[in-house]
Short mmCIF file of C-alpha atoms in Angstrom, two decimals:
data_model
loop_
_atom_site.label_atom_id
_atom_site.label_comp_id
_atom_site.label_asym_id
_atom_site.label_seq_id
_atom_site.Cartn_x
_atom_site.Cartn_y
_atom_site.Cartn_z
CA UNK A 15 -18.44 31.52 17.38
CA UNK A 16 -18.30 30.30 13.78
CA UNK A 17 -19.31 26.77 12.65
CA UNK A 18 -15.65 26.07 11.74
CA UNK A 19 -14.41 26.85 15.39
CA UNK A 20 -17.21 24.61 16.78
CA UNK A 21 -16.12 21.68 14.46
CA UNK A 22 -12.47 22.05 15.43
CA UNK A 23 -13.29 22.12 19.12
CA UNK A 24 -15.47 19.09 18.67
CA UNK A 25 -12.66 17.18 16.94
CA UNK A 26 -10.20 17.96 19.75
CA UNK A 27 -12.58 16.82 22.24
CA UNK A 28 -13.40 13.62 20.47
CA UNK A 29 -9.70 12.80 20.06
CA UNK A 30 -9.13 13.50 23.84
CA UNK A 31 -11.75 11.05 25.00
CA UNK A 32 -11.19 8.46 22.20
CA UNK A 33 -9.98 5.97 24.74
CA UNK A 34 -13.46 5.83 26.37
CA UNK A 35 -15.14 4.87 23.00
CA UNK A 36 -16.14 1.35 23.82
CA UNK A 37 -17.20 0.41 20.38
CA UNK A 38 -13.89 1.48 18.79
CA UNK A 39 -11.79 -0.40 21.49
CA UNK A 40 -14.01 -3.45 21.56
CA UNK A 41 -13.99 -3.85 17.91
CA UNK A 42 -10.24 -3.43 17.67
CA UNK A 43 -9.70 -6.09 20.33
CA UNK A 44 -12.04 -8.56 18.85
CA UNK A 45 -10.53 -8.59 15.38
CA UNK A 46 -6.90 -7.98 16.37
CA UNK A 47 -6.07 -11.73 15.90
CA UNK A 48 -8.41 -12.70 13.14
CA UNK A 49 -7.52 -11.27 9.75
CA UNK A 50 -10.51 -12.93 8.10
CA UNK A 51 -12.89 -11.16 10.29
CA UNK A 52 -11.21 -7.81 9.87
CA UNK A 53 -11.30 -8.11 6.12
CA UNK A 54 -14.88 -9.39 6.19
CA UNK A 55 -16.12 -6.32 8.19
CA UNK A 56 -14.09 -3.99 5.95
CA UNK A 57 -15.85 -5.62 2.88
CA UNK A 58 -19.26 -5.48 4.57
CA UNK A 59 -18.77 -1.64 5.22
CA UNK A 60 -17.59 -1.25 1.56
CA UNK A 61 -20.72 -3.09 0.38
CA UNK A 62 -22.93 -0.89 2.46
CA UNK A 63 -21.25 2.29 1.19
CA UNK A 64 -21.59 0.97 -2.50
CA UNK A 65 -25.37 0.20 -1.79
CA UNK A 66 -25.91 3.75 -0.47
CA UNK A 67 -24.26 5.17 -3.50
CA UNK A 68 -26.37 3.05 -5.79
CA UNK A 69 -29.60 4.01 -4.06
CA UNK A 70 -28.49 7.68 -4.32
CA UNK A 71 -27.95 7.26 -8.02
CA UNK A 72 -31.40 5.87 -8.50
CA UNK A 73 -32.94 8.93 -6.65
CA UNK A 74 -30.64 11.52 -8.37
CA UNK A 75 -32.23 13.52 -11.02
CA UNK A 76 -29.03 15.17 -12.32
CA UNK A 77 -27.68 12.74 -14.94
CA UNK A 78 -24.12 13.88 -14.62
CA UNK A 79 -24.28 13.04 -10.97
CA UNK A 80 -25.74 9.62 -11.81
CA UNK A 81 -22.96 8.81 -14.22
CA UNK A 82 -20.36 9.69 -11.55
CA UNK A 83 -22.10 7.61 -8.79
CA UNK A 84 -22.39 4.58 -11.16
CA UNK A 85 -18.78 4.85 -12.07
CA UNK A 86 -17.91 4.86 -8.41
CA UNK A 87 -20.12 1.86 -7.70
CA UNK A 88 -18.57 -0.10 -10.51
CA UNK A 89 -15.09 0.76 -9.24
CA UNK A 90 -15.94 -0.20 -5.78
CA UNK A 91 -17.39 -3.56 -7.00
CA UNK A 92 -14.25 -4.21 -9.08
CA UNK A 93 -11.96 -3.66 -6.06
CA UNK A 94 -14.10 -5.80 -3.93
CA UNK A 95 -13.96 -8.59 -6.44
CA UNK A 96 -10.17 -8.40 -6.39
CA UNK A 97 -10.28 -8.68 -2.41
CA UNK A 98 -12.58 -11.79 -2.52
CA UNK A 99 -9.73 -14.16 -3.54
CA UNK A 100 -7.68 -12.88 -0.60
CA UNK A 101 -10.66 -13.47 1.73
CA UNK A 102 -11.07 -16.97 0.38
CA UNK A 103 -7.50 -17.77 1.27
CA UNK A 104 -7.94 -16.43 4.70
CA UNK A 105 -11.19 -18.48 5.16
CA UNK A 106 -9.28 -21.75 5.06
CA UNK A 107 -6.57 -20.60 7.56
CA UNK A 108 -6.93 -21.95 11.13
CA UNK A 109 -7.26 -19.33 13.81
CA UNK A 110 -7.04 -19.66 17.53
CA UNK A 111 -10.31 -19.12 19.23
CA UNK A 112 -12.51 -20.16 16.20
CA UNK A 113 -14.38 -23.32 16.44
CA UNK A 114 -14.25 -26.06 13.66
CA UNK A 115 -17.89 -25.41 12.63
CA UNK A 116 -17.25 -21.72 12.25
CA UNK A 117 -14.14 -22.47 10.11
CA UNK A 118 -16.22 -24.80 7.97
CA UNK A 119 -18.92 -22.13 7.55
CA UNK A 120 -16.45 -19.46 6.43
CA UNK A 121 -16.25 -20.45 2.72
CA UNK A 122 -20.09 -20.24 2.57
CA UNK A 123 -19.98 -16.86 4.20
CA UNK A 124 -17.51 -15.77 1.48
CA UNK A 125 -19.85 -16.99 -1.26
CA UNK A 126 -22.66 -15.07 0.33
CA UNK A 127 -20.51 -11.94 0.19
CA UNK A 128 -19.87 -12.65 -3.38
CA UNK A 129 -23.56 -12.79 -4.13
CA UNK A 130 -24.15 -9.53 -2.20
CA UNK A 131 -21.42 -7.78 -4.20
CA UNK A 132 -22.86 -8.96 -7.65
CA UNK A 133 -26.34 -8.05 -6.51
CA UNK A 134 -25.34 -4.31 -6.06
CA UNK A 135 -26.99 -2.46 -8.82
CA UNK A 136 -24.56 -0.43 -10.93
CA UNK A 137 -26.84 1.60 -13.22
CA UNK A 138 -29.04 0.10 -15.76
CA UNK A 139 -27.90 -0.06 -19.33
CA UNK A 140 -30.78 1.86 -20.94
CA UNK A 141 -29.21 1.93 -24.37
CA UNK A 142 -28.15 5.00 -26.18
CA UNK A 143 -30.80 7.73 -26.62
CA UNK A 144 -31.54 8.28 -30.24
CA UNK A 145 -30.34 11.57 -31.43
CA UNK A 146 -33.32 13.91 -31.77
CA UNK A 147 -33.87 17.51 -32.43
CA UNK A 148 -32.36 17.57 -36.00
CA UNK A 149 -34.53 19.67 -38.26
CA UNK A 150 -36.30 17.71 -40.95
CA UNK A 151 -34.51 17.59 -44.24
CA UNK A 152 -35.97 20.10 -46.72
CA UNK A 153 -37.20 17.85 -49.50
CA UNK A 154 -35.94 18.98 -52.83
CA UNK A 155 -37.07 17.72 -56.20
CA UNK A 156 -34.67 16.08 -58.53
CA UNK A 157 -35.65 17.04 -62.02
CA UNK A 158 -34.80 14.47 -64.66
CA UNK A 159 -34.18 15.94 -67.97
CA UNK A 160 -36.09 14.10 -70.52
CA UNK A 161 -34.39 12.81 -73.59
CA UNK A 162 -34.33 15.33 -76.32
CA UNK A 163 -35.20 13.72 -79.68
CA UNK A 164 -32.76 16.02 -81.34
CA UNK A 165 -29.92 14.22 -79.33
CA UNK A 166 -30.81 10.97 -80.61
CA UNK A 167 -30.46 12.38 -84.16
CA UNK A 168 -27.02 13.99 -83.56
CA UNK A 169 -25.29 11.92 -80.98
CA UNK A 170 -21.87 13.09 -82.07
CA UNK A 171 -22.46 16.35 -80.18
CA UNK A 172 -21.89 14.56 -76.81
CA UNK A 173 -18.67 12.67 -77.74
CA UNK A 174 -15.44 13.72 -76.06
CA UNK A 175 -12.87 15.48 -78.01
CA UNK A 176 -9.28 16.03 -76.94
CA UNK A 177 -10.06 19.60 -75.94
CA UNK A 178 -13.00 18.63 -73.83
CA UNK A 179 -10.97 16.03 -72.09
CA UNK A 180 -8.22 18.51 -71.39
CA UNK A 181 -10.65 20.96 -69.93
CA UNK A 182 -12.20 18.24 -67.82
CA UNK A 183 -8.91 17.21 -66.42
CA UNK A 184 -8.05 20.95 -65.57
CA UNK A 185 -11.39 21.35 -63.86
CA UNK A 186 -10.82 18.08 -61.76
CA UNK A 187 -7.44 19.29 -60.74
CA UNK A 188 -8.73 22.74 -59.73
CA UNK A 189 -11.54 21.08 -57.74
CA UNK A 190 -9.03 18.85 -56.01
CA UNK A 191 -6.93 21.94 -55.02
CA UNK A 192 -10.12 23.71 -53.85
CA UNK A 193 -10.97 20.65 -51.73
CA UNK A 194 -7.58 20.65 -50.22
CA UNK A 195 -7.85 24.38 -49.46
CA UNK A 196 -11.34 23.94 -47.92
CA UNK A 197 -10.00 21.11 -45.76
CA UNK A 198 -7.22 23.26 -44.41
CA UNK A 199 -9.71 26.10 -43.74
CA UNK A 200 -12.09 23.72 -41.99
CA UNK A 201 -9.36 22.55 -39.78
CA UNK A 202 -8.36 26.07 -38.85
CA UNK A 203 -11.92 26.82 -38.17
CA UNK A 204 -12.41 23.70 -35.85
CA UNK A 205 -9.26 24.89 -33.95
CA UNK A 206 -10.61 28.44 -33.61
CA UNK A 207 -13.95 27.12 -32.49
CA UNK A 208 -12.36 24.99 -29.69
CA UNK A 209 -10.10 27.81 -28.62
CA UNK A 210 -13.15 30.21 -28.57
CA UNK A 211 -15.13 27.81 -26.45
CA UNK A 212 -12.29 27.30 -24.07
CA UNK A 213 -11.89 31.14 -23.82
CA UNK A 214 -15.48 31.52 -23.13
CA UNK A 215 -15.43 29.11 -20.28
CA UNK A 216 -12.26 30.76 -18.86
CA UNK A 217 -13.93 34.12 -19.08
CA UNK A 218 -17.08 32.99 -17.35
CA UNK A 219 -14.80 31.58 -14.63
CA UNK A 220 -13.00 34.91 -14.34
CA UNK A 221 -16.20 37.10 -14.04
CA UNK A 222 -16.93 36.25 -10.38
CA UNK A 223 -13.29 36.88 -9.31
CA UNK A 224 -13.23 40.17 -11.16
CA UNK A 225 -16.48 41.20 -9.60
CA UNK A 226 -15.04 40.28 -6.10
CA UNK A 227 -11.95 42.35 -6.88
CA UNK A 228 -14.19 45.26 -8.07
CA UNK A 229 -16.12 45.26 -4.69
CA UNK A 230 -12.93 44.94 -2.64
CA UNK A 231 -11.32 47.86 -4.60
CA UNK A 232 -14.32 49.99 -4.13
CA UNK A 233 -14.31 49.31 -0.22
CA UNK A 234 -10.69 50.05 -0.12
CA UNK A 235 -11.23 53.42 -2.04
CA UNK A 236 -13.94 54.39 0.35
CA UNK A 237 -11.74 53.55 3.38
CA UNK A 238 -8.90 55.63 1.83
CA UNK A 239 -11.22 58.51 1.43
CA UNK A 240 -12.28 58.42 4.99
CA UNK A 241 -8.78 58.19 6.11
CA UNK A 242 -7.80 61.15 3.93
CA UNK A 243 -10.58 63.25 5.43
CA UNK A 244 -9.49 62.43 9.01
CA UNK A 245 -5.84 63.06 8.13
CA UNK A 246 -6.67 66.48 6.74
CA UNK A 247 -8.61 67.49 9.88
CA UNK A 248 -5.64 66.16 12.12
CA UNK A 249 -3.15 68.16 10.04
CA UNK A 250 -5.25 71.25 10.00
CA UNK A 251 -5.42 71.13 13.71
CA UNK A 252 -1.72 70.64 14.03
CA UNK A 253 -0.80 73.42 11.67
CA UNK A 254 -3.18 76.05 13.42
CA UNK A 255 -1.18 79.34 13.82
CA UNK A 256 -1.91 79.65 17.49
CA UNK A 257 -0.18 76.35 18.12
CA UNK A 258 2.62 77.36 15.77
CA UNK A 259 3.31 80.61 17.78
CA UNK A 260 3.23 78.83 21.08
CA UNK A 261 5.74 76.23 19.73
CA UNK A 262 8.20 79.03 18.59
CA UNK A 263 7.82 80.79 21.96
CA UNK A 264 8.59 77.59 23.87
CA UNK A 265 11.47 76.72 21.69
CA UNK A 266 13.02 80.13 22.31
CA UNK A 267 12.62 79.79 26.01
CA UNK A 268 14.33 76.45 25.84
CA UNK A 269 17.07 77.84 23.82
CA UNK A 270 17.58 80.69 26.21
CA UNK A 271 17.72 78.30 29.16
CA UNK A 272 20.24 76.18 27.37
CA UNK A 273 22.29 79.14 26.41
CA UNK A 274 22.33 80.47 29.98
CA UNK A 275 23.28 77.09 31.41
CA UNK A 276 26.28 76.62 29.07
CA UNK A 277 27.52 80.07 29.66
CA UNK B 8 2.48 27.88 7.57
CA UNK B 9 2.85 27.63 3.74
CA UNK B 10 6.42 29.14 3.90
CA UNK B 11 7.18 26.49 6.52
CA UNK B 12 5.92 23.79 4.18
CA UNK B 13 8.20 25.26 1.40
CA UNK B 14 11.17 25.05 3.80
CA UNK B 15 10.20 21.52 4.87
CA UNK B 16 10.13 20.57 1.20
CA UNK B 17 13.62 21.77 0.75
CA UNK B 18 14.86 19.86 3.70
CA UNK B 19 13.05 16.74 2.39
CA UNK B 20 10.78 16.28 5.52
CA UNK B 21 7.87 15.06 3.49
CA UNK B 22 5.44 14.33 6.32
CA UNK B 23 6.01 17.80 7.70
CA UNK B 24 5.30 19.32 4.33
CA UNK B 25 1.87 17.74 4.25
CA UNK B 26 1.25 18.64 7.92
CA UNK B 27 2.19 22.27 7.49
CA UNK B 28 -0.06 22.71 4.31
CA UNK B 29 -2.88 20.95 6.12
CA UNK B 30 -2.55 23.24 9.09
CA UNK B 31 -2.57 26.29 6.72
CA UNK B 32 -5.72 25.04 5.21
CA UNK B 33 -7.31 24.67 8.70
CA UNK B 34 -6.14 28.14 9.59
CA UNK B 35 -7.73 29.62 6.40
CA UNK B 36 -11.03 27.78 7.06
CA UNK B 37 -11.10 29.02 10.65
CA UNK B 38 -10.79 32.62 9.41
CA UNK B 39 -13.66 32.02 7.02
CA UNK B 40 -11.69 31.70 3.80
CA UNK B 41 -12.06 28.16 2.52
CA UNK B 42 -11.03 28.89 -1.05
CA UNK B 43 -7.46 29.97 -0.21
CA UNK B 44 -7.34 26.96 2.08
CA UNK B 45 -8.17 24.68 -0.85
CA UNK B 46 -5.50 26.45 -2.95
CA UNK B 47 -3.04 25.84 -0.09
CA UNK B 48 -3.83 22.08 -0.17
CA UNK B 49 -3.36 22.09 -4.05
CA UNK B 50 0.03 23.80 -3.57
CA UNK B 51 1.07 21.32 -1.06
CA UNK B 52 -0.09 18.44 -3.27
CA UNK B 53 2.16 19.95 -6.11
CA UNK B 54 5.07 20.06 -3.76
CA UNK B 55 4.58 16.40 -2.78
CA UNK B 56 3.86 15.01 -6.24
CA UNK B 57 7.32 13.64 -6.89
CA UNK B 58 8.23 12.54 -3.51
CA UNK B 59 5.02 11.18 -1.93
CA UNK B 60 2.41 10.96 -4.68
CA UNK B 61 -0.18 9.03 -2.49
CA UNK B 62 -0.21 11.85 0.03
CA UNK B 63 -0.30 14.42 -2.84
CA UNK B 64 -3.43 12.62 -4.23
CA UNK B 65 -5.11 12.80 -0.92
CA UNK B 66 -4.38 16.54 -0.58
CA UNK B 67 -5.76 17.13 -4.24
CA UNK B 68 -8.88 15.21 -3.31
CA UNK B 69 -9.39 17.24 -0.07
CA UNK B 70 -8.92 20.45 -2.10
CA UNK B 71 -11.59 19.45 -4.61
CA UNK B 72 -14.01 18.41 -1.75
CA UNK B 73 -13.56 21.75 0.00
CA UNK B 74 -14.28 23.68 -3.19
CA UNK B 75 -17.35 21.36 -4.15
CA UNK B 76 -18.77 22.11 -0.59
CA UNK B 77 -18.48 25.84 -1.23
CA UNK B 78 -20.14 25.47 -4.60
CA UNK B 79 -17.08 26.91 -6.25
CA UNK B 80 -16.53 24.05 -8.59
CA UNK B 81 -15.20 26.24 -11.40
CA UNK B 82 -12.16 27.05 -9.29
CA UNK B 83 -11.40 23.37 -8.87
CA UNK B 84 -10.93 22.57 -12.57
CA UNK B 85 -7.09 23.02 -12.36
CA UNK B 86 -7.08 20.76 -9.27
CA UNK B 87 -9.14 18.14 -11.05
CA UNK B 88 -6.62 18.29 -13.96
CA UNK B 89 -3.71 17.95 -11.75
CA UNK B 90 -5.20 14.97 -9.83
CA UNK B 91 -6.04 13.20 -13.10
CA UNK B 92 -2.55 13.70 -14.43
CA UNK B 93 -1.15 12.32 -11.22
CA UNK B 94 -3.35 9.33 -11.27
CA UNK B 95 -2.34 8.66 -14.80
CA UNK B 96 1.35 8.91 -13.91
CA UNK B 97 0.70 6.38 -11.13
CA UNK B 98 -1.12 4.07 -13.64
CA UNK B 99 -4.20 4.17 -11.67
CA UNK B 100 -6.52 4.36 -14.74
CA UNK B 101 -9.88 3.56 -12.93
CA UNK B 102 -9.21 6.39 -10.44
CA UNK B 103 -8.25 8.74 -13.16
CA UNK B 104 -11.50 7.93 -15.00
CA UNK B 105 -13.51 8.39 -11.76
CA UNK B 106 -11.80 11.84 -11.26
CA UNK B 107 -12.60 12.85 -14.89
CA UNK B 108 -16.27 11.97 -14.22
CA UNK B 109 -16.19 13.96 -11.17
CA UNK B 110 -14.77 16.80 -13.18
CA UNK B 111 -17.60 16.26 -15.64
CA UNK B 112 -20.17 16.60 -12.81
CA UNK B 113 -18.61 19.83 -11.56
CA UNK B 114 -18.62 21.29 -15.09
CA UNK B 115 -22.32 20.34 -15.30
CA UNK B 116 -23.03 22.31 -12.23
CA UNK B 117 -21.33 25.49 -13.59
CA UNK B 118 -22.76 24.86 -17.18
CA UNK B 119 -19.19 24.55 -18.54
CA UNK B 120 -20.40 22.31 -21.41
CA UNK B 121 -17.11 22.22 -23.28
CA UNK B 122 -15.18 21.00 -20.21
CA UNK B 123 -17.99 18.42 -19.40
CA UNK B 124 -17.95 16.85 -22.70
CA UNK B 125 -14.01 16.84 -23.00
CA UNK B 126 -14.03 15.25 -19.39
CA UNK B 127 -16.41 12.41 -20.47
CA UNK B 128 -14.50 11.74 -23.64
CA UNK B 129 -11.26 11.61 -21.75
CA UNK B 130 -12.80 9.12 -19.22
CA UNK B 131 -13.85 6.87 -22.08
CA UNK B 132 -10.36 7.03 -23.56
CA UNK B 133 -8.76 6.22 -20.21
CA UNK B 134 -10.99 3.08 -19.79
CA UNK B 135 -10.04 2.09 -23.32
CA UNK B 136 -6.40 2.49 -22.52
CA UNK B 137 -6.78 0.38 -19.45
CA UNK B 138 -8.22 -2.38 -21.87
CA UNK B 139 -11.58 -2.18 -20.14
CA UNK B 140 -14.01 -1.94 -23.12
CA UNK B 141 -16.96 -3.05 -20.91
CA UNK B 142 -16.45 -0.15 -18.50
CA UNK B 143 -15.80 2.29 -21.49
CA UNK B 144 -19.19 1.26 -23.05
CA UNK B 145 -21.01 1.57 -19.68
CA UNK B 146 -19.48 4.98 -19.15
CA UNK B 147 -20.49 6.00 -22.66
CA UNK B 148 -24.12 4.79 -22.16
CA UNK B 149 -24.33 6.73 -18.87
CA UNK B 150 -22.95 9.89 -20.40
CA UNK B 151 -25.27 9.73 -23.47
CA UNK B 152 -28.16 10.10 -21.02
CA UNK B 153 -26.90 13.61 -20.71
CA UNK B 154 -28.33 15.76 -23.47
CA UNK B 155 -25.47 18.23 -23.98
CA UNK B 156 -22.94 15.30 -24.42
CA UNK B 157 -25.37 13.40 -26.74
CA UNK B 158 -25.36 16.19 -29.20
CA UNK B 159 -21.73 17.02 -28.89
CA UNK B 160 -18.80 16.33 -31.29
CA UNK B 161 -17.13 14.42 -28.37
CA UNK B 162 -19.91 11.89 -28.41
CA UNK B 163 -19.49 11.38 -32.10
CA UNK B 164 -15.89 10.70 -31.68
CA UNK B 165 -16.45 8.39 -28.81
CA UNK B 166 -19.02 6.31 -30.78
CA UNK B 167 -16.61 6.06 -33.71
CA UNK B 168 -13.78 4.89 -31.32
CA UNK B 169 -16.12 2.47 -29.46
CA UNK B 170 -17.45 0.99 -32.80
CA UNK B 171 -13.82 0.54 -33.92
CA UNK B 172 -13.17 -1.47 -30.67
CA UNK B 173 -16.19 -3.60 -31.14
CA UNK B 174 -14.95 -4.51 -34.61
CA UNK B 175 -11.50 -5.16 -33.15
CA UNK B 176 -10.06 -3.04 -36.02
CA UNK B 177 -6.76 -1.54 -34.79
CA UNK B 178 -6.25 0.34 -38.10
CA UNK B 179 -9.68 2.01 -37.79
CA UNK B 180 -8.91 3.01 -34.18
CA UNK B 181 -5.63 4.70 -35.26
CA UNK B 182 -7.44 6.35 -38.11
CA UNK B 183 -10.19 7.77 -35.81
CA UNK B 184 -7.61 9.03 -33.35
CA UNK B 185 -5.36 10.69 -35.93
CA UNK B 186 -8.19 12.25 -37.92
CA UNK B 187 -10.15 13.56 -34.96
CA UNK B 188 -9.59 17.18 -34.14
CA UNK B 189 -11.75 16.79 -30.93
CA UNK B 190 -9.14 14.43 -29.45
CA UNK B 191 -6.47 16.79 -30.35
CA UNK B 192 -8.00 19.50 -28.12
CA UNK B 193 -8.02 17.31 -25.03
CA UNK B 194 -5.52 17.44 -22.25
CA UNK B 195 -2.05 16.56 -23.31
CA UNK B 196 -1.86 13.40 -21.18
CA UNK B 197 -5.12 12.10 -22.66
CA UNK B 198 -3.80 12.77 -26.10
CA UNK B 199 -0.71 10.78 -25.43
CA UNK B 200 -3.03 7.84 -24.15
CA UNK B 201 -5.17 8.11 -27.19
CA UNK B 202 -2.23 8.02 -29.54
CA UNK B 203 -1.11 4.68 -27.99
CA UNK B 204 -4.48 3.09 -28.57
CA UNK B 205 -5.21 0.27 -29.17
CA UNK B 206 -3.49 -1.49 -26.16
CA UNK B 207 -3.56 -5.11 -25.60
CA UNK B 208 -5.15 -8.02 -27.46
CA UNK B 209 -7.96 -6.59 -29.49
CA UNK B 210 -9.95 -9.83 -29.82
CA UNK B 211 -9.72 -10.53 -26.09
CA UNK B 212 -10.97 -7.10 -25.22
CA UNK B 213 -13.79 -7.30 -27.81
CA UNK B 214 -14.89 -10.76 -26.68
CA UNK B 215 -14.78 -9.70 -22.90
CA UNK B 216 -17.36 -7.12 -23.70
CA UNK B 217 -19.37 -9.42 -26.05
CA UNK B 218 -21.95 -10.08 -23.36
CA UNK B 219 -22.71 -6.47 -22.81
CA UNK B 220 -23.09 -5.95 -26.57
CA UNK B 221 -25.63 -8.82 -26.73
CA UNK B 222 -27.60 -7.31 -23.95
CA UNK B 223 -27.74 -3.96 -25.71
CA UNK B 224 -28.99 -5.61 -28.85
CA UNK B 225 -31.84 -7.37 -26.85
CA UNK B 226 -32.89 -3.92 -25.30
CA UNK B 227 -32.94 -2.42 -28.72
CA UNK B 228 -34.90 -5.16 -30.23
CA UNK B 229 -37.48 -4.83 -27.46
CA UNK B 230 -37.89 -1.11 -28.07
CA UNK B 231 -38.30 -1.79 -31.79
#
């Protein structure tokens, strides 16, 4: 018997004998008339679930799981904060079977619940980890050319002429075009990189499926081989010459009887 | 049973569609094939997406839960994507962000780093679209505790986006979104959300998260 079949049988048995479950029935009867109590019990169970998740997050070592649990705790707290206003309205409603003292105490109970909700830890804000692991920059020396005394004597060598200005402009334009081209190439390379990473993940997802197909195909081939051998043996037995002669003789006898009867 | 579910869908009996697909999943599970069972639930959810989206969401979640129990999270990626897109269609942004974080956790288990980082960035963008800068920053801080995300391009993009939000600079936000190739490679629904950023009143959003920023500064000062 597999675990799954045990579980399904257990479910059917529980459903069959649900009416004898005193806790469920009692709880349902008690809070059927009092909406405040119903909502209060629901919120208490939600708070317990959130506290459980929060404690799981504090124990959990896997940081991705911690992030997921913290997000779920925050979401639960936000939805509970939304329900508090509804609970506060219900606290002031008069209900049959509830004494005046109990009714007066309900707003305090709601405040206590608010405190419990705010007290649920939702993951400490530890601050962003500083990025580490970058290799140290290789220091390079900046060499400053010293002033050549000859340049001081002949400063006109470094003055711009029209030709040099033209050359400079051409160089700037070509550099600009180069930069544009390089930007296009870098965008293309980034797209290729992303596509390659996605393909890598997709392939790693397909690997176990292909291995499973491989093993199933091997098993099927083995079964086919065995079946072929058995079929060959069966056909060989059927086609043996002795059986063939017996078949022909019997057919002749049947034909003879049929011919005699129809004459 | 799946064929019956398909026929029920054509007839418009939506409750029966869900029941048939759930029964198909149970039968697959009883015969020891949980993965086709999860696929059956996902197909049922797809059939119910337009008519009964809440039921479709429940079926997607059940399908993901089955695959997580069987340690076959990689096969659940498509289901996570479909569930997230359905939540976004239903404007349930917190649930969508939660689903993205769950996707990130599943990707972490299968060492699918690219998918993990994309999922975290998508979650941050979803929180920002829902005008919840506080949640987005908390989510970012949680995710940066994970080394692979900390060193990824997606983290760099998230930092720029959150910095632009803190400065309440809509032009900077639009510039970051348009110039970032990282965002262009996310899921198309997330790209659509990112292109609509910023949403809401920037100053109100930035001031609502002002407290958390002060706290972060205090922590940093203590460390220094």
